[in-house]
PDB file of C-alpha atoms and ligand atoms in Angstrom:
ATOM      1  CA  VAL W   1       2.482   1.577  13.236  1.00 93.00           C
ATOM      2  CA  ALA W   2       2.168   4.573  15.865  1.00 92.00           C
ATOM      3  CA  VAL W   3       2.079   8.124  14.690  1.00 93.00           C
ATOM      4  CA  ILE W   4       3.638  10.873  16.813  1.00 92.00           C
ATOM      5  CA  GLY W   5       2.947  14.386  16.050  1.00 91.00           C
ATOM      6  CA  ALA W   6      -0.429  13.224  14.266  1.00 90.00           C
ATOM      7  CA  ALA W   7      -2.518  15.922  14.733  1.00 87.00           C
ATOM      8  CA  GLY W   8       0.329  18.392  12.394  1.00 88.00           C
ATOM      9  CA  ARG W   9       0.622  18.509   8.876  1.00 88.00           C
ATOM     10  CA  MET W  10       2.848  15.610   8.385  1.00 92.00           C
ATOM     11  CA  GLY W  11       0.960  13.164  11.251  1.00 93.00           C
ATOM     12  CA  ARG W  12      -2.416  13.756   9.577  1.00 92.00           C
ATOM     13  CA  LEU W  13      -0.864  12.758   5.905  1.00 95.00           C
ATOM     14  CA  LEU W  14       0.725   9.754   7.415  1.00 95.00           C
ATOM     15  CA  SER W  15      -2.195   8.888   9.676  1.00 93.00           C
ATOM     16  CA  ALA W  16      -4.113   8.615   6.606  1.00 93.00           C
ATOM     17  CA  ALA W  17      -1.525   7.225   4.391  1.00 96.00           C
ATOM     18  CA  VAL W  18      -0.448   4.086   7.030  1.00 95.00           C
ATOM     19  CA  ALA W  19      -4.834   3.412   7.243  1.00 91.00           C
ATOM     20  CA  ASP W  20      -4.977   3.192   3.464  1.00 94.00           C
ATOM     21  CA  ALA W  21      -1.383   0.675   3.315  1.00 96.00           C
ATOM     22  CA  GLU W  22      -2.832  -2.759   3.096  1.00 96.00           C
ATOM     23  CA  ASP W  23       0.221  -4.015   4.694  1.00 96.00           C
ATOM     24  CA  LEU W  24       0.325  -1.452   7.655  1.00 95.00           C
ATOM     25  CA  VAL W  25      -2.078  -1.138  10.563  1.00 91.00           C
ATOM     26  CA  LEU W  26      -2.590   2.481  12.050  1.00 90.00           C
ATOM     27  CA  ALA W  27      -2.380   1.232  16.004  1.00 86.00           C
ATOM     28  CA  ALA W  28      -1.766   4.676  17.686  1.00 86.00           C
ATOM     29  CA  ARG W  29      -2.190   8.352  16.931  1.00 88.00           C
ATOM     30  CA  ILE W  30      -0.319  10.213  19.334  1.00 87.00           C
ATOM     31  CA  ASP W  31      -0.053  14.163  19.658  1.00 86.00           C
ATOM     32  CA  ARG W  32       1.028  16.598  22.775  1.00 79.00           C
ATOM     33  CA  LEU W  33      -2.143  17.088  25.145  1.00 57.00           C
ATOM     34  CA  ALA W  34      -2.378  21.033  23.666  1.00 49.00           C
ATOM     35  CA  ALA W  35      -2.280  20.468  20.249  1.00 48.00           C
ATOM     36  CA  VAL W  36      -5.072  18.221  21.141  1.00 48.00           C
ATOM     37  CA  GLU W  37      -7.149  20.177  23.184  1.00 47.00           C
ATOM     38  CA  GLU W  38      -6.667  23.315  20.977  1.00 50.00           C
ATOM     39  CA  GLU W  39      -8.536  21.116  17.881  1.00 51.00           C
ATOM     40  CA  GLY W  40     -11.085  20.124  20.422  1.00 52.00           C
ATOM     41  CA  GLY W  41      -9.747  16.567  20.631  1.00 49.00           C
ATOM     42  CA  LYS W  42     -10.092  15.479  16.972  1.00 47.00           C
ATOM     43  CA  PRO W  43      -7.396  16.703  14.631  1.00 42.00           C
ATOM     44  CA  ALA W  44      -8.585  17.960  11.523  1.00 40.00           C
ATOM     45  CA  GLY W  45      -8.364  15.815   8.485  1.00 39.00           C
ATOM     46  CA  ALA W  46      -7.840  12.756  10.527  1.00 41.00           C
ATOM     47  CA  PRO W  47      -8.642   9.667   8.739  1.00 40.00           C
ATOM     48  CA  ALA W  48     -12.293   8.500   8.640  1.00 37.00           C
ATOM     49  CA  GLY W  49     -13.600   6.751  11.632  1.00 40.00           C
ATOM     50  CA  GLY W  50     -10.734   8.024  13.798  1.00 49.00           C
ATOM     51  CA  GLY W  51     -11.261   9.022  17.029  1.00 56.00           C
ATOM     52  CA  PRO W  52      -9.592  11.517  18.915  1.00 56.00           C
ATOM     53  CA  VAL W  53      -5.750  11.807  19.287  1.00 61.00           C
ATOM     54  CA  PRO W  54      -4.465  10.713  22.590  1.00 61.00           C
ATOM     55  CA  ALA W  55      -1.705  12.569  24.150  1.00 58.00           C
ATOM     56  CA  LEU W  56       2.126  11.216  24.478  1.00 58.00           C
ATOM     57  CA  ALA W  57       1.347  10.385  28.216  1.00 55.00           C
ATOM     58  CA  SER W  58      -0.880   7.765  26.989  1.00 60.00           C
ATOM     59  CA  MET W  59       1.754   5.859  25.336  1.00 66.00           C
ATOM     60  CA  GLU W  60       2.446   4.605  28.535  1.00 63.00           C
ATOM     61  CA  SER W  61      -0.877   2.816  28.511  1.00 63.00           C
ATOM     62  CA  LEU W  62      -0.349   1.233  25.069  1.00 67.00           C
ATOM     63  CA  ASP W  63       0.088  -2.492  24.642  1.00 65.00           C
ATOM     64  CA  ALA W  64       3.735  -3.603  23.769  1.00 64.00           C
ATOM     65  CA  GLY W  65       2.289  -3.984  20.155  1.00 79.00           C
ATOM     66  CA  ILE W  66       3.554  -1.407  18.393  1.00 90.00           C
ATOM     67  CA  ASP W  67       6.214  -2.207  15.781  1.00 95.00           C
ATOM     68  CA  VAL W  68       7.219   1.115  14.525  1.00 96.00           C
ATOM     69  CA  ALA W  69       6.601   4.795  15.634  1.00 95.00           C
ATOM     70  CA  VAL W  70       6.764   7.360  12.978  1.00 96.00           C
ATOM     71  CA  GLU W  71       7.489  10.459  14.690  1.00 96.00           C
ATOM     72  CA  PHE W  72       7.539  14.522  13.047  1.00 95.00           C
ATOM     73  CA  THR W  73       7.208  16.729  16.143  1.00 92.00           C
ATOM     74  CA  HIS W  74       9.308  19.724  16.872  1.00 90.00           C
ATOM     75  CA  GLY W  75      12.891  19.893  17.420  1.00 91.00           C
ATOM     76  CA  GLU W  76      12.781  19.378  21.245  1.00 93.00           C
ATOM     77  CA  ALA W  77       9.974  16.861  21.269  1.00 92.00           C
ATOM     78  CA  PRO W  78      12.011  13.646  20.358  1.00 95.00           C
ATOM     79  CA  GLU W  79      13.985  13.813  23.991  1.00 94.00           C
ATOM     80  CA  ARG W  80      10.627  13.504  25.713  1.00 90.00           C
ATOM     81  CA  ILE W  81       9.603  11.041  23.262  1.00 91.00           C
ATOM     82  CA  SER W  82      12.941   8.545  23.525  1.00 94.00           C
ATOM     83  CA  PRO W  83      12.085   7.199  26.952  1.00 90.00           C
ATOM     84  CA  VAL W  84       8.551   6.168  25.602  1.00 88.00           C
ATOM     85  CA  ILE W  85      10.309   4.502  22.384  1.00 92.00           C
ATOM     86  CA  ARG W  86      12.770   2.662  24.752  1.00 92.00           C
ATOM     87  CA  ARG W  87      10.202   1.122  26.967  1.00 88.00           C
ATOM     88  CA  LEU W  88       7.851   0.223  24.040  1.00 88.00           C
ATOM     89  CA  ARG W  89      11.151  -1.417  22.227  1.00 92.00           C
ATOM     90  CA  CYS W  90       9.558  -0.538  18.673  1.00 95.00           C
ATOM     91  CA  ALA W  91      11.475   1.313  15.602  1.00 97.00           C
ATOM     92  CA  TRP W  92      11.559   4.877  15.523  1.00 98.00           C
ATOM     93  CA  VAL W  93      11.285   6.920  12.557  1.00 98.00           C
ATOM     94  CA  SER W  94      11.510  10.558  12.956  1.00 97.00           C
ATOM     95  CA  GLY W  95      11.613  13.065  10.394  1.00 95.00           C
ATOM     96  CA  THR W  96      11.637  16.064  12.673  1.00 93.00           C
ATOM     97  CA  THR W  97      14.132  18.834  11.611  1.00 88.00           C
ATOM     98  CA  ALA W  98      16.058  21.525  13.781  1.00 85.00           C
ATOM     99  CA  LEU W  99      16.483  18.973  16.721  1.00 91.00           C
ATOM    100  CA  THR W 100      18.054  20.511  19.647  1.00 94.00           C
ATOM    101  CA  GLU W 101      21.355  18.812  21.251  1.00 97.00           C
ATOM    102  CA  GLY W 102      19.140  16.957  23.804  1.00 97.00           C
ATOM    103  CA  SER W 103      17.072  15.270  20.873  1.00 97.00           C
ATOM    104  CA  SER W 104      20.235  14.296  18.833  1.00 97.00           C
ATOM    105  CA  ARG W 105      21.096  12.787  21.726  1.00 98.00           C
ATOM    106  CA  ALA W 106      18.105  11.091  22.899  1.00 97.00           C
ATOM    107  CA  LEU W 107      17.691   9.377  19.197  1.00 98.00           C
ATOM    108  CA  ARG W 108      21.455   8.300  19.388  1.00 97.00           C
ATOM    109  CA  ALA W 109      20.335   6.586  22.617  1.00 97.00           C
ATOM    110  CA  ALA W 110      17.382   5.141  21.705  1.00 98.00           C
ATOM    111  CA  ALA W 111      19.392   3.871  18.627  1.00 98.00           C
ATOM    112  CA  GLU W 112      21.510   1.539  20.945  1.00 98.00           C
ATOM    113  CA  GLU W 113      18.526  -0.188  22.272  1.00 98.00           C
ATOM    114  CA  VAL W 114      15.922  -0.048  18.838  1.00 98.00           C
ATOM    115  CA  PRO W 115      16.533   0.837  15.441  1.00 98.00           C
ATOM    116  CA  VAL W 116      15.822   4.354  14.596  1.00 98.00           C
ATOM    117  CA  LEU W 117      15.992   5.869  11.121  1.00 98.00           C
ATOM    118  CA  TRP W 118      16.121  10.000  10.964  1.00 97.00           C
ATOM    119  CA  ALA W 119      15.987  11.747   7.813  1.00 94.00           C
ATOM    120  CA  PRO W 120      15.602  15.515   7.579  1.00 88.00           C
ATOM    121  CA  ASN W 121      14.231  15.268   4.332  1.00 91.00           C
ATOM    122  CA  MET W 122      12.285  11.594   3.544  1.00 95.00           C
ATOM    123  CA  SER W 123      11.880  12.476  -0.257  1.00 95.00           C
ATOM    124  CA  LEU W 124      13.366   9.625  -2.159  1.00 94.00           C
ATOM    125  CA  GLY W 125      13.880  12.084  -5.041  1.00 95.00           C
ATOM    126  CA  ILE W 126      15.788  14.509  -2.783  1.00 95.00           C
ATOM    127  CA  HIS W 127      17.937  11.427  -1.454  1.00 94.00           C
ATOM    128  CA  LEU W 128      18.790  10.432  -5.156  1.00 95.00           C
ATOM    129  CA  LEU W 129      20.020  13.981  -5.788  1.00 96.00           C
ATOM    130  CA  ASN W 130      22.249  13.994  -2.891  1.00 94.00           C
ATOM    131  CA  ARG W 131      23.732  10.694  -4.087  1.00 94.00           C
ATOM    132  CA  PHE W 132      24.048  12.149  -7.682  1.00 96.00           C
ATOM    133  CA  CYS W 133      25.769  15.554  -6.073  1.00 96.00           C
ATOM    134  CA  ARG W 134      28.126  13.363  -3.608  1.00 95.00           C
ATOM    135  CA  THR W 135      29.293  10.937  -7.000  1.00 95.00           C
ATOM    136  CA  ALA W 136      29.723  14.260  -9.190  1.00 97.00           C
ATOM    137  CA  ALA W 137      31.613  16.086  -6.475  1.00 97.00           C
ATOM    138  CA  ARG W 138      34.059  12.748  -6.408  1.00 96.00           C
ATOM    139  CA  LEU W 139      34.087  11.991  -9.939  1.00 96.00           C
ATOM    140  CA  LEU W 140      34.544  15.678 -11.885  1.00 96.00           C
ATOM    141  CA  PRO W 141      37.758  16.574 -12.341  1.00 95.00           C
ATOM    142  CA  ALA W 142      39.158  20.073 -11.142  1.00 94.00           C
ATOM    143  CA  GLY W 143      37.466  23.057 -12.633  1.00 95.00           C
ATOM    144  CA  TRP W 144      33.691  21.697 -12.349  1.00 97.00           C
ATOM    145  CA  GLU W 145      32.104  24.146  -9.976  1.00 97.00           C
ATOM    146  CA  MET W 146      28.737  23.753  -8.168  1.00 98.00           C
ATOM    147  CA  GLU W 147      25.815  26.510  -7.415  1.00 98.00           C
ATOM    148  CA  ILE W 148      22.411  25.905  -5.879  1.00 98.00           C
ATOM    149  CA  VAL W 149      19.003  28.071  -6.113  1.00 98.00           C
ATOM    150  CA  GLU W 150      16.027  26.583  -4.313  1.00 97.00           C
ATOM    151  CA  ALA W 151      12.807  28.091  -4.004  1.00 96.00           C
ATOM    152  CA  HIS W 152      10.038  27.683  -1.493  1.00 93.00           C
ATOM    153  CA  HIS W 153       7.002  28.945  -0.365  1.00 90.00           C
ATOM    154  CA  GLY W 154       6.999  32.472   1.318  1.00 92.00           C
ATOM    155  CA  GLY W 155       5.732  31.132   4.671  1.00 87.00           C
ATOM    156  CA  LYS W 156       9.191  29.029   5.215  1.00 86.00           C
ATOM    157  CA  ILE W 157      10.777  31.217   8.121  1.00 81.00           C
ATOM    158  CA  ASP W 158      14.719  30.343   7.336  1.00 85.00           C
ATOM    159  CA  ALA W 159      16.877  30.348   4.576  1.00 91.00           C
ATOM    160  CA  PRO W 160      18.325  28.436   2.488  1.00 93.00           C
ATOM    161  CA  SER W 161      16.695  25.239   2.966  1.00 91.00           C
ATOM    162  CA  GLY W 162      18.566  22.608   5.086  1.00 87.00           C
ATOM    163  CA  THR W 163      18.712  20.601   2.002  1.00 92.00           C
ATOM    164  CA  ALA W 164      20.396  23.160  -0.217  1.00 95.00           C
ATOM    165  CA  LEU W 165      22.956  23.611   2.449  1.00 94.00           C
ATOM    166  CA  ALA W 166      23.306  19.575   3.016  1.00 93.00           C
ATOM    167  CA  LEU W 167      23.662  19.493  -0.880  1.00 96.00           C
ATOM    168  CA  ALA W 168      26.590  22.342  -0.778  1.00 97.00           C
ATOM    169  CA  ARG W 169      28.205  21.144   2.245  1.00 95.00           C
ATOM    170  CA  GLY W 170      28.422  17.331   0.533  1.00 95.00           C
ATOM    171  CA  TRP W 171      30.322  19.112  -2.233  1.00 97.00           C
ATOM    172  CA  VAL W 172      32.601  21.396  -0.061  1.00 97.00           C
ATOM    173  CA  GLU W 173      33.362  18.305   2.423  1.00 96.00           C
ATOM    174  CA  ALA W 174      34.674  16.261  -1.127  1.00 96.00           C
ATOM    175  CA  ARG W 175      36.367  19.154  -2.989  1.00 96.00           C
ATOM    176  CA  GLY W 176      36.975  22.078  -0.304  1.00 95.00           C
ATOM    177  CA  GLY W 177      35.427  25.168  -0.561  1.00 95.00           C
ATOM    178  CA  GLU W 178      33.270  28.140   0.918  1.00 96.00           C
ATOM    179  CA  ILE W 179      29.581  28.287   0.947  1.00 97.00           C
ATOM    180  CA  ILE W 180      28.322  31.823  -0.188  1.00 97.00           C
ATOM    181  CA  HIS W 181      24.601  33.691   0.158  1.00 97.00           C
ATOM    182  CA  GLY W 182      23.474  35.132  -2.916  1.00 96.00           C
ATOM    183  CA  ARG W 183      25.557  37.981  -4.510  1.00 96.00           C
ATOM    184  CA  SER W 184      25.051  41.622  -4.584  1.00 95.00           C
ATOM    185  CA  GLY W 185      27.305  44.657  -5.258  1.00 96.00           C
ATOM    186  CA  LYS W 186      31.294  44.581  -6.357  1.00 96.00           C
ATOM    187  CA  THR W 187      32.004  41.098  -6.052  1.00 94.00           C
ATOM    188  CA  GLY W 188      34.521  40.921  -8.280  1.00 95.00           C
ATOM    189  CA  PRO W 189      35.090  37.755 -10.348  1.00 95.00           C
ATOM    190  CA  ARG W 190      33.770  34.490  -9.109  1.00 94.00           C
ATOM    191  CA  SER W 191      36.186  32.343  -7.064  1.00 93.00           C
ATOM    192  CA  GLU W 192      36.711  28.735  -7.842  1.00 90.00           C
ATOM    193  CA  LYS W 193      36.541  28.141  -4.462  1.00 91.00           C
ATOM    194  CA  GLU W 194      32.776  29.636  -4.310  1.00 96.00           C
ATOM    195  CA  VAL W 195      29.521  27.427  -3.869  1.00 97.00           C
ATOM    196  CA  GLY W 196      26.766  29.667  -4.190  1.00 98.00           C
ATOM    197  CA  ILE W 197      23.309  29.247  -2.740  1.00 98.00           C
ATOM    198  CA  HIS W 198      20.358  31.216  -3.803  1.00 98.00           C
ATOM    199  CA  ALA W 199      17.027  31.434  -2.095  1.00 96.00           C
ATOM    200  CA  VAL W 200      13.681  32.355  -3.862  1.00 97.00           C
ATOM    201  CA  ARG W 201      10.445  33.059  -2.291  1.00 96.00           C
ATOM    202  CA  LEU W 202       7.355  33.014  -3.966  1.00 96.00           C
ATOM    203  CA  PRO W 203       3.665  32.372  -2.527  1.00 94.00           C
ATOM    204  CA  GLU W 204       3.132  29.097  -3.084  1.00 88.00           C
ATOM    205  CA  GLY W 205       4.961  25.642  -3.776  1.00 84.00           C
ATOM    206  CA  ALA W 206       6.097  22.753  -1.790  1.00 81.00           C
ATOM    207  CA  GLY W 207       9.858  23.165  -2.683  1.00 90.00           C
ATOM    208  CA  GLU W 208      12.268  23.242  -5.597  1.00 95.00           C
ATOM    209  CA  HIS W 209      15.945  22.721  -5.758  1.00 97.00           C
ATOM    210  CA  ARG W 210      18.443  23.025  -8.661  1.00 98.00           C
ATOM    211  CA  VAL W 211      21.944  21.959  -8.462  1.00 98.00           C
ATOM    212  CA  PHE W 212      24.015  23.498 -11.558  1.00 98.00           C
ATOM    213  CA  LEU W 213      27.816  21.855 -11.949  1.00 98.00           C
ATOM    214  CA  GLY W 214      29.527  23.881 -14.441  1.00 97.00           C
ATOM    215  CA  GLY W 215      32.996  23.085 -16.501  1.00 96.00           C
ATOM    216  CA  ALA W 216      34.482  24.949 -19.296  1.00 94.00           C
ATOM    217  CA  HIS W 217      32.971  23.208 -21.997  1.00 96.00           C
ATOM    218  CA  GLU W 218      30.038  21.559 -20.747  1.00 97.00           C
ATOM    219  CA  SER W 219      27.308  22.073 -17.685  1.00 98.00           C
ATOM    220  CA  LEU W 220      24.935  19.923 -16.051  1.00 98.00           C
ATOM    221  CA  GLU W 221      21.605  21.073 -14.093  1.00 98.00           C
ATOM    222  CA  LEU W 222      19.819  18.985 -11.941  1.00 98.00           C
ATOM    223  CA  THR W 223      16.202  19.559 -10.497  1.00 98.00           C
ATOM    224  CA  HIS W 224      14.123  18.138  -8.070  1.00 97.00           C
ATOM    225  CA  ARG W 225      10.411  19.278  -7.191  1.00 95.00           C
ATOM    226  CA  ALA W 226       8.526  18.232  -4.504  1.00 93.00           C
ATOM    227  CA  LEU W 227       4.862  18.324  -5.956  1.00 90.00           C
ATOM    228  CA  ASP W 228       3.257  18.302  -2.358  1.00 90.00           C
ATOM    229  CA  ARG W 229       4.034  16.687   0.923  1.00 90.00           C
ATOM    230  CA  GLY W 230       3.281  13.377  -0.517  1.00 94.00           C
ATOM    231  CA  ALA W 231       6.826  13.172  -1.561  1.00 94.00           C
ATOM    232  CA  PHE W 232       7.702  12.733   2.228  1.00 95.00           C
ATOM    233  CA  VAL W 233       4.855  10.558   3.235  1.00 97.00           C
ATOM    234  CA  SER W 234       6.067   7.817   0.730  1.00 95.00           C
ATOM    235  CA  GLY W 235       9.734   7.942   1.385  1.00 96.00           C
ATOM    236  CA  THR W 236       8.732   7.865   5.151  1.00 98.00           C
ATOM    237  CA  LEU W 237       6.749   4.651   4.490  1.00 98.00           C
ATOM    238  CA  THR W 238       9.592   3.076   2.566  1.00 97.00           C
ATOM    239  CA  ALA W 239      11.720   3.785   5.408  1.00 97.00           C
ATOM    240  CA  LEU W 240       9.551   2.062   7.934  1.00 97.00           C
ATOM    241  CA  ARG W 241       8.929  -1.056   5.838  1.00 98.00           C
ATOM    242  CA  TRP W 242      12.616  -1.317   5.691  1.00 97.00           C
ATOM    243  CA  LEU W 243      13.439  -0.380   9.712  1.00 98.00           C
ATOM    244  CA  VAL W 244      11.145  -2.820  11.236  1.00 97.00           C
ATOM    245  CA  ALA W 245      13.425  -5.591   9.957  1.00 97.00           C
ATOM    246  CA  GLN W 246      16.895  -4.012  11.025  1.00 98.00           C
ATOM    247  CA  ARG W 247      19.060  -4.535  14.109  1.00 98.00           C
ATOM    248  CA  ALA W 248      19.126  -1.585  16.811  1.00 98.00           C
ATOM    249  CA  GLY W 249      21.436   1.116  15.474  1.00 98.00           C
ATOM    250  CA  LEU W 250      21.338   4.451  13.844  1.00 98.00           C
ATOM    251  CA  TYR W 251      20.190   4.964  10.047  1.00 98.00           C
ATOM    252  CA  THR W 252      19.678   7.459   7.496  1.00 95.00           C
ATOM    253  CA  LEU W 253      18.114   6.784   3.844  1.00 95.00           C
ATOM    254  CA  GLU W 254      21.601   5.890   2.821  1.00 92.00           C
ATOM    255  CA  ASP W 255      21.387   2.582   4.702  1.00 96.00           C
ATOM    256  CA  TRP W 256      18.140   1.702   3.285  1.00 96.00           C
ATOM    257  CA  ALA W 257      19.716   2.688  -0.261  1.00 94.00           C
ATOM    258  CA  ALA W 258      22.944   0.863   0.402  1.00 93.00           C
ATOM    259  CA  ASP W 259      20.579  -2.029   1.616  1.00 95.00           C
ATOM    260  CA  ARG W 260      18.574  -2.304  -1.419  1.00 93.00           C
ATOM    261  CA  LEU W 261      21.508  -2.034  -4.122  1.00 93.00           C
ATOM    262  CA  ARG W 262      23.163  -4.856  -2.179  1.00 94.00           C
ATOM    263  CA  SER W 263      19.991  -7.315  -2.150  1.00 92.00           C
ATOM    264  CA  LEU W 264      19.051  -5.924  -5.909  1.00 94.00           C
ATOM    265  CA  GLU W 265      23.161  -6.915  -6.941  1.00 94.00           C
ATOM    266  CA  ASP W 266      22.498 -10.248  -5.153  1.00 93.00           C
ATOM    267  CA  ARG W 267      19.397 -11.107  -6.749  1.00 92.00           C
ATOM    268  CA  ALA W 268      21.178  -9.966  -9.957  1.00 92.00           C
ATOM    269  CA  ALA W 269      24.054 -12.422  -9.250  1.00 92.00           C
ATOM    270  CA  GLY W 270      21.528 -15.153  -8.742  1.00 84.00           C
TER     271      GLY W 270
HETATM  272  P1  LIG M   1       3.551  20.595  12.697  1.00 68.11           P
HETATM  273  O1  LIG M   1       3.710  21.945  13.406  1.00 68.11           O
HETATM  274  O2  LIG M   1       2.186  21.024  11.593  1.00 68.11           O
HETATM  275  O3  LIG M   1       3.010  19.625  13.593  1.00 68.11           O
HETATM  276  C1  LIG M   1       3.874  19.097  14.592  1.00 68.11           C
HETATM  277  C2  LIG M   1       3.112  18.192  15.465  1.00 68.11           C
HETATM  278  O4  LIG M   1       3.692  17.660  16.505  1.00 68.11           O
HETATM  279  C3  LIG M   1       2.079  19.269  16.234  1.00 68.11           C
HETATM  280  O5  LIG M   1       0.502  18.504  16.014  1.00 68.11           O
HETATM  281  C4  LIG M   1       2.390  19.037  17.302  1.00 68.11           C
HETATM  282  O6  LIG M   1       1.721  19.532  18.709  1.00 68.11           O
HETATM  283  C5  LIG M   1       3.308  18.169  18.015  1.00 68.11           C
HETATM  284  N1  LIG M   1       4.233  17.846  18.876  1.00 68.11           N
HETATM  285  C6  LIG M   1       5.117  18.720  19.213  1.00 68.11           C
HETATM  286  N2  LIG M   1       6.139  18.146  20.291  1.00 68.11           N
HETATM  287  C7  LIG M   1       5.019  16.962  20.796  1.00 68.11           C
HETATM  288  C8  LIG M   1       5.476  16.135  21.901  1.00 68.11           C
HETATM  289  N3  LIG M   1       6.463  16.343  22.274  1.00 68.11           N
HETATM  290  N4  LIG M   1       4.795  14.884  21.690  1.00 68.11           N
HETATM  291  C9  LIG M   1       3.854  14.517  20.914  1.00 68.11           C
HETATM  292  N5  LIG M   1       3.339  15.270  19.565  1.00 68.11           N
HETATM  293  C10 LIG M   1       4.279  16.508  19.783  1.00 68.11           C
HETATM  294  O7  LIG M   1       4.495  20.438  11.396  1.00 68.11           O
HETATM  295  P2  LIG M   1       4.939  19.612  10.622  1.00 68.11           P
HETATM  296  O8  LIG M   1       4.848  20.369   9.145  1.00 68.11           O
HETATM  297  O9  LIG M   1       4.127  18.418  10.528  1.00 68.11           O
HETATM  298  O10 LIG M   1       6.144  18.949  10.447  1.00 68.11           O
HETATM  299  C11 LIG M   1       6.864  18.537  11.833  1.00 68.11           C
HETATM  300  C12 LIG M   1       8.273  18.133  11.662  1.00 68.11           C
HETATM  301  O11 LIG M   1       8.763  17.643  10.663  1.00 68.11           O
HETATM  302  C13 LIG M   1       9.308  19.706  11.448  1.00 68.11           C
HETATM  303  O12 LIG M   1      10.407  19.095  12.207  1.00 68.11           O
HETATM  304  C14 LIG M   1       9.344  19.553  10.156  1.00 68.11           C
HETATM  305  O13 LIG M   1      10.591  20.673   9.506  1.00 68.11           O
HETATM  306  C15 LIG M   1       9.497  18.339   9.303  1.00 68.11           C
HETATM  307  N6  LIG M   1       9.349  18.003   8.298  1.00 68.11           N
HETATM  308  C16 LIG M   1      10.312  17.103   7.950  1.00 68.11           C
HETATM  309  C17 LIG M   1      10.066  16.672   6.383  1.00 68.11           C
HETATM  310  C18 LIG M   1      10.946  15.455   6.134  1.00 68.11           C
HETATM  311  O14 LIG M   1      11.052  14.701   5.040  1.00 68.11           O
HETATM  312  N7  LIG M   1      12.098  14.617   6.842  1.00 68.11           N
HETATM  313  C19 LIG M   1       8.748  16.878   5.840  1.00 68.11           C
HETATM  314  C20 LIG M   1       8.265  17.842   6.361  1.00 68.11           C
HETATM  315  C21 LIG M   1       8.205  18.333   7.564  1.00 68.11           C
END
């Protein structure tokens, strides 16, 4: 496994988790040169025995012995990383968010040659919350409505969270409606087409999403709490173990889940 963005918050955790996993080998830790220089050539919190993190250019000199690259970098970076992945012919798990158009294109281009899995939220709990909400959107009769409250640490620079938006968009795609952000003033009665999102910011916290589904006679509340960034790390390792056995193509956690359910059903059917 090569970790790209290895000097970053996610990259450090992933490097340590890969190094600790018995079935994985941490083959390379890569970051862009500037970040490595800032940290004096050795990322803080690197796994014991870890040497300096080489820059992306040095991926050129890596042997073609890498099965999968795990990449959590910045929105514009996948565009530069894609040609290296294609040359190495390894699988690519990307958790990078706020992708530029060029980076989205670069992921799709790589997916024509190697297996690529991109997920803006690698937490398996959030993945399940998404699935529950999409099922609810299809199954619940008219009259049921959705509102979302998300809570994050005060350092987060955007609101609402991309995850809250994705949950609300899934509902709107299935049932129609309009996303609104908070309420204040003389709003008038709630329209049945509204899907409200409310963003809470507190000094600490890894992230919480609360989905409220309400009908005339009952309501349902689903809450996901990321206790720490380990939630994204374990989901990423699950994704990469699955991805290395797939053909070239662009995948999401949805594909992993569908495949997993299929194999569980096959096993149950004998
Ligand atoms: P960070 O800024 O701490 O780390 C990013 C690292 O990528 C930095 O060390 C930077 O030097 C490196 N980098 C940037 N461009 C590079 C390039 N061209 N080549 C090699 N390295 C490069 O950020 P973070 O908190 O670790 O998050 C990284 C990304 O992952 C962000 O987009 C964030 O939103 C996303 N993220 C996704 C999930 C998920 O579940 N999918 C979870 C957490 C964070």
